[in-house]
C-alpha cells in the first residue's frame, strides 16, 4: 500500500518526473519554480538514483544541457520561472524544429499576480511562438500526472513538451499517494545525423514543415483532448476553463447549482487546441466564456468574437490572478445571476518590504550613498532590489541589465561637463547569470562606472541555492568553484577590489576610491563580500555577533531609521529616541557607524 503525503505542487512535479524515468534535471532558481529541482535532488538521494541534477548558471544553459541529454534517448527535464524562459528562448525555438529522441519536458512556471516577478507573461504564448505543445495543470496531482503524459507525448511526436503550472499550483499542497520509484534505466545512444542536429537553413525549412505536421497530429491526440466535466446534455452556454481556473470553476459551478444548466469543458492542452473540440464547441453552443490565466490563448484559437468571451474580449480581467471570488463573479454574470458582493477585509498597512536585519546588502547600499551622493544607481534582480527603499536603486529591468543600463546612462551623459557618477549593483548569482557579457562590453566601450557585486555567497532570494563560486552542488556534493575576482579581471577590468561591507569605516573609503577611479579611468569593480545571514552553509564564515545599545546621546533624529532602515531599529517618537529590538538584532554592529551622534555603542 502506498504512503500518502501532503506534497507541494513543485514536489509533486519532481515526483512525476523521477517516477517516469527522468535521467537529467536542470534549472536556474526562480520563484515559483525553485522547489522543483531541489525536490528532484532530494528524491534522488532518498531513492539512490543515478540521475544528474544541477543548478545551471542560467536558464539557457540549463535548457541546453537537458536538451542535449534528451537527444541521446534519455528522458530529461528543465525547469524555470516564466521570465527565465525569455533567457532560454533561443535554444527553445531551435529545439522545437529539431525535436527530440528521448522525452524532454520544459516546465515554465507562470506568476499571475505577479507575486514575485517583473511581468505576468504567459508561457503558453512562448509555446505558441515555438510551436510546441503545452499542458496546463490545475492541481499538484494533475501536474504530477502531466509529467507522465508529457514524456509519453514528447517521445510519440519527438518534440519538447511544455508544462505550464502557475503559482497557485506550484505552491499549493495536496494529499498524494507516494510509492517507491522504480524505472528501468536507459543508456544514452546518440545517433549522428547532422542533417537534423546541425541543420543548415535548407534543412531547417524541411524541419519546419515536419513541425507543422506534428502540430496537426497533436491537435488530434486523444490523451490530451479537452475533458467535458459534466458530460450528458449539451446546453446553449458553455464554460471553457484551464489551469487553476478549472479547479476554481468546478467547485463554484457545483456550489451555484449550475452543473445542470451550463456545459463545462477543461482544456488540458491549450496549444495546439484540439481541432475537433473547436468544431464541436462552436457547433453546439451559442454563448461561450473562456476562463484562463494569463492571456487569452484558448480564446484566440477559438476565433469567434461574436460567441466567445474571455480575456481578449475584455469580459475577463486582462490583468492579475483569477481568484475564486473573481471566477464566481464571472460565472454569475455569464449565467445572468445576481452577482454576490464579497466583502474582503482591507489589507493591514503592515510594513513595507525591507532587507533582513543584518543583511550585508544594507551596509553596502549605505556605503554607496556616501561614496556617490548624487549618482545614478542601476540595479538588478534579487533581494537587493529592496535597496530602492534606501534610495540607492533607480532602475531594475531584468537579469544583468544593471551593467548595460549603467553603460546606457554613461553614453547619454558622456559629453556633459557635470557627468553624474554611475554605480551599478548586482548579486553574485546574477553576475554569473547575465553580468559577464555586459561587463565585457562595458570594458570594450570604456564605460566609466562602478559595479558593486553584492557577493553574499548564495542565491538568497529564491532559497539559498548555490552559485558557481560556492563549490557545492544541489545534492550537497563538492564541485569546482569559480573565483569572481579572476573572472572580473579576465573581463579586462583593471580596478577590482574586495571589501567587507560590515567594516563600514574601511568600506566607504574603498568605494570612494573606486568611484574616483571610474570617473577618470574606466570601469571599476568592488566585490562586497559577506555571507547571507539566512544561509546555514556559511554560518562559519560569519563574524560573531556583538551586543549594541542606545545611549543618552540619542535625541530621536531618526537618521539611522530613515537612512539605514534596519528592522531592529525602532523609533519611539514619544520618547524621542531609538531602541534596538533584541529579538530582531543579529549583532552586526554596523549601526554603530551609522549614527552621526555616537548614540549607538557596543556593550562589552
PDB file of C-alpha atoms in Angstrom, residues 57 61 107 143 149 193 200 224 284 293 301 319 335 349 385 414 501 515 524 585:
ATOM      1  CA  UNK A  57      24.451  29.256 -14.447  1.00  0.00           C
ATOM      2  CA  UNK A  61      22.498  26.758 -20.188  1.00  0.00           C
ATOM      3  CA  UNK A 107       8.482  23.322 -17.030  1.00  0.00           C
ATOM      4  CA  UNK A 143       0.899  18.355 -12.513  1.00  0.00           C
ATOM      5  CA  UNK A 149       1.721  12.421 -20.114  1.00  0.00           C
ATOM      6  CA  UNK A 193      22.516  12.859 -38.031  1.00  0.00           C
ATOM      7  CA  UNK A 200      21.542  24.241 -42.320  1.00  0.00           C
ATOM      8  CA  UNK A 224      -4.720  15.392 -24.247  1.00  0.00           C
ATOM      9  CA  UNK A 284     -23.166  23.135 -30.186  1.00  0.00           C
ATOM     10  CA  UNK A 293      -4.703  32.740 -16.933  1.00  0.00           C
ATOM     11  CA  UNK A 301      -7.684  29.769 -31.130  1.00  0.00           C
ATOM     12  CA  UNK A 319      -4.552  41.852 -15.622  1.00  0.00           C
ATOM     13  CA  UNK A 335     -25.364  32.917 -16.160  1.00  0.00           C
ATOM     14  CA  UNK A 349      -0.987  48.624   6.402  1.00  0.00           C
ATOM     15  CA  UNK A 385      16.049  45.289  -5.409  1.00  0.00           C
ATOM     16  CA  UNK A 414      29.362  61.301 -21.530  1.00  0.00           C
ATOM     17  CA  UNK A 501      30.538  45.863   4.000  1.00  0.00           C
ATOM     18  CA  UNK A 515      34.158  55.875  -7.779  1.00  0.00           C
ATOM     19  CA  UNK A 524      35.835  49.704 -11.689  1.00  0.00           C
ATOM     20  CA  UNK A 585      19.053  42.345  16.003  1.00  0.00           C
TER      21      UNK A 585
END
